[in-house]
PDB file of C-alpha atoms in Angstrom:
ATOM      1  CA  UNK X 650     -41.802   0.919  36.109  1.00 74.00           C
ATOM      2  CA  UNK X 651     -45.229   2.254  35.019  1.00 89.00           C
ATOM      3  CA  UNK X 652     -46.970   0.560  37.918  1.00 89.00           C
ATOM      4  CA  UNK X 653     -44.899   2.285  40.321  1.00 87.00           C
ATOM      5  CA  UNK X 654     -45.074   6.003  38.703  1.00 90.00           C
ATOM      6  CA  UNK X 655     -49.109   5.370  38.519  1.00 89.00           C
ATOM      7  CA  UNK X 656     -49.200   4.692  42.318  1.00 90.00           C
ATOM      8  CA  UNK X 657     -46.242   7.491  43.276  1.00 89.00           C
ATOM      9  CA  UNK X 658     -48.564   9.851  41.132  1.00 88.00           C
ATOM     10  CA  UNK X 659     -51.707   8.116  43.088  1.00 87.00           C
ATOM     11  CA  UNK X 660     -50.428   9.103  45.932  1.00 89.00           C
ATOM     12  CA  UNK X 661     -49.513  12.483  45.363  1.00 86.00           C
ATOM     13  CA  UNK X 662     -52.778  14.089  44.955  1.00 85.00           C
ATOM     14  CA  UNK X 663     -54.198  16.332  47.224  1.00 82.00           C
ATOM     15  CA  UNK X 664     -57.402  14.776  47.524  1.00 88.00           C
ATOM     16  CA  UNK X 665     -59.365  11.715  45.792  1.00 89.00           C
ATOM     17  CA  UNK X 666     -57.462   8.848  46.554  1.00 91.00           C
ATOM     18  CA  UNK X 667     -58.191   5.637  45.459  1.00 94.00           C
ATOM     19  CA  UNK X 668     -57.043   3.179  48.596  1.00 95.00           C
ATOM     20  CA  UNK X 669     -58.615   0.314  46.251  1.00 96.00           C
ATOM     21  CA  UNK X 670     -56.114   0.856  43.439  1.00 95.00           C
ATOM     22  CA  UNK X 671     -53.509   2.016  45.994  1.00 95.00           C
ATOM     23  CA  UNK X 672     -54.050  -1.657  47.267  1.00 96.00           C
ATOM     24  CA  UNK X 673     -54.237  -3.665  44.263  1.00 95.00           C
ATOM     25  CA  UNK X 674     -51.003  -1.634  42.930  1.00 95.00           C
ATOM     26  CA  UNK X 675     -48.722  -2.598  45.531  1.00 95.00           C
ATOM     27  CA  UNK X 676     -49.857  -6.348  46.193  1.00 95.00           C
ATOM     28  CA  UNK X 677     -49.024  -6.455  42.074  1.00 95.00           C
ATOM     29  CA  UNK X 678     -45.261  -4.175  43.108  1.00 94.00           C
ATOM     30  CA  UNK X 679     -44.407  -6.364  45.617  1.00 93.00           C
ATOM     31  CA  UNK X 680     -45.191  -9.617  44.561  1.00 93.00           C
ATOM     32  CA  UNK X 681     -43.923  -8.982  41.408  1.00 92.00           C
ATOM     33  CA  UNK X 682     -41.405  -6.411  41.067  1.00 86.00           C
ATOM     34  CA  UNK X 683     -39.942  -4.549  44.193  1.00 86.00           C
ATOM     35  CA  UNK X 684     -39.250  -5.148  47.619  1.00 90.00           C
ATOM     36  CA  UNK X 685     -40.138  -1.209  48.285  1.00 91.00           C
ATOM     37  CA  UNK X 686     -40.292   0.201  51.859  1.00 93.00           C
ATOM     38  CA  UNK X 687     -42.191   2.676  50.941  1.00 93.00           C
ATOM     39  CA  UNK X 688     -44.467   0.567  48.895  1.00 95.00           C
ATOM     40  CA  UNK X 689     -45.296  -1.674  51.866  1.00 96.00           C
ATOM     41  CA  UNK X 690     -46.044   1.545  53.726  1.00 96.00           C
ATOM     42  CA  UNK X 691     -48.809   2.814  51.104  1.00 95.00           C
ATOM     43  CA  UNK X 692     -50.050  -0.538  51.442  1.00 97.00           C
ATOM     44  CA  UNK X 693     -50.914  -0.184  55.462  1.00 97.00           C
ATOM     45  CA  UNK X 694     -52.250   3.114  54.410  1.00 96.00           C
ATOM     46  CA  UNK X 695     -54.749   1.797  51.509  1.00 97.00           C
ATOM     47  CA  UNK X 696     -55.538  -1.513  54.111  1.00 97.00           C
ATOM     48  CA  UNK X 697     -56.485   0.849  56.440  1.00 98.00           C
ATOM     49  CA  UNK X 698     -58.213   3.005  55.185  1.00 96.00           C
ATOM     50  CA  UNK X 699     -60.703   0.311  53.834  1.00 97.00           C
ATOM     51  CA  UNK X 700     -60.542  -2.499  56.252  1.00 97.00           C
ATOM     52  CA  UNK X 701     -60.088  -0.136  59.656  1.00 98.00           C
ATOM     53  CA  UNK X 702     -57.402  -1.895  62.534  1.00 97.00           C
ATOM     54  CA  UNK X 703     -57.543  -4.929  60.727  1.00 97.00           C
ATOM     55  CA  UNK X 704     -55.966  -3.956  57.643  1.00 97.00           C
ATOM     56  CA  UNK X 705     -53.536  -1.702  59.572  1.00 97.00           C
ATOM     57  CA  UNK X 706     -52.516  -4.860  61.304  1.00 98.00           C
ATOM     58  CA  UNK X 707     -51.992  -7.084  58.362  1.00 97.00           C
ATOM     59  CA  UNK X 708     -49.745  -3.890  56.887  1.00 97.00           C
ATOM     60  CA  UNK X 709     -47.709  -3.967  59.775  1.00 97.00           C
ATOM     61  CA  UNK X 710     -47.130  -7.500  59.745  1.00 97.00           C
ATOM     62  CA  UNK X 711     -45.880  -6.886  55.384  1.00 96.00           C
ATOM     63  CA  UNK X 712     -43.621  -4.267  56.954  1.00 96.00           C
ATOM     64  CA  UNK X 713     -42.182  -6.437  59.455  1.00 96.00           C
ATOM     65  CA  UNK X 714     -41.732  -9.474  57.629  1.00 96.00           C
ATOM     66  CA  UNK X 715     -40.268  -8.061  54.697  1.00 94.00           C
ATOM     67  CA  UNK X 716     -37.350  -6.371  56.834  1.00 94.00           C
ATOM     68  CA  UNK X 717     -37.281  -9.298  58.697  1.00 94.00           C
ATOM     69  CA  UNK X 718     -36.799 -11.612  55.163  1.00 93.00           C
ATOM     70  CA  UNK X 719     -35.116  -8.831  53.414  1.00 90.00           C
ATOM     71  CA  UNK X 720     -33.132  -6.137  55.866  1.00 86.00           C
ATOM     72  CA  UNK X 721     -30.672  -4.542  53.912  1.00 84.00           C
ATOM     73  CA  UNK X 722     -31.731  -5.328  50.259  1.00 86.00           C
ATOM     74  CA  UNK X 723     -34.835  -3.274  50.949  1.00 87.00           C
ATOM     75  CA  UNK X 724     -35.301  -0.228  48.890  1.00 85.00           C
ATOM     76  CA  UNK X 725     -34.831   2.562  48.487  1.00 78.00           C
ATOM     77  CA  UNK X 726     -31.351   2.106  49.457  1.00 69.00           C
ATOM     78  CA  UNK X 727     -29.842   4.437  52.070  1.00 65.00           C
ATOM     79  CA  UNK X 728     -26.826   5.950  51.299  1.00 68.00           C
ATOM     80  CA  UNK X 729     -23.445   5.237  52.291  1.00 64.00           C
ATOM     81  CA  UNK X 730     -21.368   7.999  53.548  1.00 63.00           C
ATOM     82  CA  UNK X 731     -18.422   9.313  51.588  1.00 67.00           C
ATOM     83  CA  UNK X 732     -15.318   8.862  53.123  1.00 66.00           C
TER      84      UNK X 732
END
């Protein structure tokens, strides 16, 4: 998805990022497309960064409730050992 590639690539450089379009990239991800651990986890980043303990709070409370609603469908998928 070219959403998610523009925020992995977001999120990748060194320096400069934008927490805004960080943000607005994964509420559009997960509401839309993915149910992405790691998304949700960028998200608590970008939150806060701009909105301090408060948005850190409200990105804990994503992560939470989407393992809590979701668990093992979650991505990315851990693998399953060979046997």
């Amino acid at each position: 998805d070219d959403d998610f590639q523009q925020l992995r690539e977001e999120m990748d450089r060194l320096s400069g990022i934008d927490p805004e379009q960080i943000c607005h990239l994964c509420e559009k991800l997960l509401t839309t497309v993915t149910k992405d651990i790691r998304v949700a986890a960028w998200y608590s980043w970008a939150r806060l960064t701009m909105d301090g303990e408060t948005g850190l709070a409200d990105g804990l409370e994503l992560l939470a409730a989407l393992q809590q609603r979701f668990g093992p469908e979650l991505h990315p998928q851990r693998e399953r050992p060979r046997t």
